[in-house]
């Protein structure tokens, strides 16, 4: 009698477990379904908008034909400058934490602050750069946009640099020290070389992160309907153009917004996959 | 481990320095390189300091004009220069709450699926897919929300909610009003979708830190898979899970573009979740470049300061939790 009672209780627990795991499966399917829908909608609307003219013509006035050339060029320009400004800062600061700080309180503080900056709302960075550059200069500019992006690059690069230098075996440093190598040469010629792939991964992740950022550019680089190579003036950029065009009532603008969206998404996915691939390669070597 | 290693190395190198000091250009380069690394490390702190300083100084005018009324007043009228942050603060908190309500259980489900149920062949591709989705920029979620989710909510979900939950006394007030498609609820759902990849990948990571021995002992005394998850894995990884959830919350509160597309931009606090609203970040995105008056700009920066303070607290808490979880996993 007691044995049968226990069996019913056990069955009950098994049923409970099955239900819970079934719900977990359902949650996964819901999540994947939604995320799949996003990609499918993007492909559906975006592919029809992808036309060679998107790469050869400027953003149009409503009602006329055009492309996204100036916006793409602007995004490339500002991302390049932003990454060029932010990467050295991130790498050197990360180097200090990994190689010089000896785990001091200051190093822990820098890492803590860095992790906060990593997830802090990017629109706040936009406000900061607005106060820092746009107000004193008196106008919006691509420089301000680049600096805003650079501030977003720093935490990503710093984090990966610290992680990757941490993986460099100490024996390498000791061997260099035994040869009488000055510390700066040990770091640049030995540690950087050993951690190269990982650090490159970090830079690629940073590029992927900032090339889709919209909020920090809204009130730094603003937007520009025309071709401009002047970094000291407002500059068109893909995310802000997508934002503006998607919310407009004009159908051809919305169409272009989808085209821009698919361009940006696939660039970023490619960068992320490449970065992952590099990271796997470097972990295989170790 | 690496810290102690590098400490021994630097101890060794300082011992070496007493015997053999560098001379000439090498000494200069050493100083320059070491100096520049600490300079840039300090720059990171300076950036945060600069953010705080610029927000505080930029918002001074708004706070000196309205005082604490700024936080509690509901009026937002650029024409009469009356500004109050209650509606955006409410919108930020409410959309994040909805995002957590949907996002956390689903993320937990995904993490449980990936660690316990998923066949090993699918494990890696699925985790990679979810992590890749975390990298998609928010503007993509926004444009999807505007052209796909909002019409879907308008024609299917919201009428259904109004006709079922809307009839329940008390609760009904949350689901009243015309189905517009855009509004607090839609924004919350978009945010939930956006934070699912973040939270679920952190949860999966911390779940994997649970010692196999612990789980096997539980299975050995006859626990079901769910009981192992709920009574062993979850308590063991509690700190990391809370950290991950808080990190997701911080993201949700600061998220700008996706929300701006679907929130509807209304400065009125409506009782219904289906009504349009406003979050702090969407107010900034929509109005900042239009603000011409000093007081208007200052009020917007004050909103930014409030957002910064809230997210800073949430993210710090998340970070402290995750550091603790990391230490636990290390031991």
Coordinates of C-alpha atoms in Angstrom, one line a residue, chain A residues 90-91 94-95 97-99 111 114-115 118 155-169 173 194-195 198-199 202 205 286, chain B residues 2 319 326:
Chain A
X90 CA 41.1 50.9 -24.5
X91 CA 44.2 48.9 -25.2
X94 CA 43.6 47.5 -20.4
X95 CA 47.3 47.0 -20.5
X97 CA 45.1 46.9 -15.5
X98 CA 46.6 43.6 -16.8
X99 CA 50.3 44.3 -16.7
X111 CA 37.3 47.8 -14.2
X114 CA 34.4 50.3 -17.3
X115 CA 31.8 47.6 -16.9
X118 CA 29.8 49.0 -21.1
X155 CA 34.9 49.7 -22.7
X156 CA 34.6 46.9 -25.2
X157 CA 38.2 47.0 -26.2
X158 CA 39.4 47.5 -22.6
X159 CA 37.4 44.5 -21.4
X160 CA 38.8 42.1 -24.1
X161 CA 42.3 43.4 -23.7
X162 CA 42.3 42.7 -19.9
X163 CA 40.8 39.2 -20.5
X164 CA 43.2 38.4 -23.3
X165 CA 46.4 39.6 -21.6
X166 CA 45.3 37.6 -18.6
X167 CA 45.5 34.4 -20.8
X168 CA 49.1 35.1 -21.8
X169 CA 51.2 32.6 -19.9
X173 CA 56.9 37.3 -19.5
X194 CA 50.6 36.4 -27.9
X195 CA 47.2 38.1 -27.3
X198 CA 41.9 38.0 -28.9
X199 CA 42.5 41.8 -29.0
X202 CA 37.7 42.9 -29.2
X205 CA 33.2 43.5 -31.5
X286 CA 46.2 27.9 -26.4
Chain B
X2 CA 46.6 35.8 -13.1
X319 CA 28.0 44.2 -11.2
X326 CA 32.4 34.9 -10.2

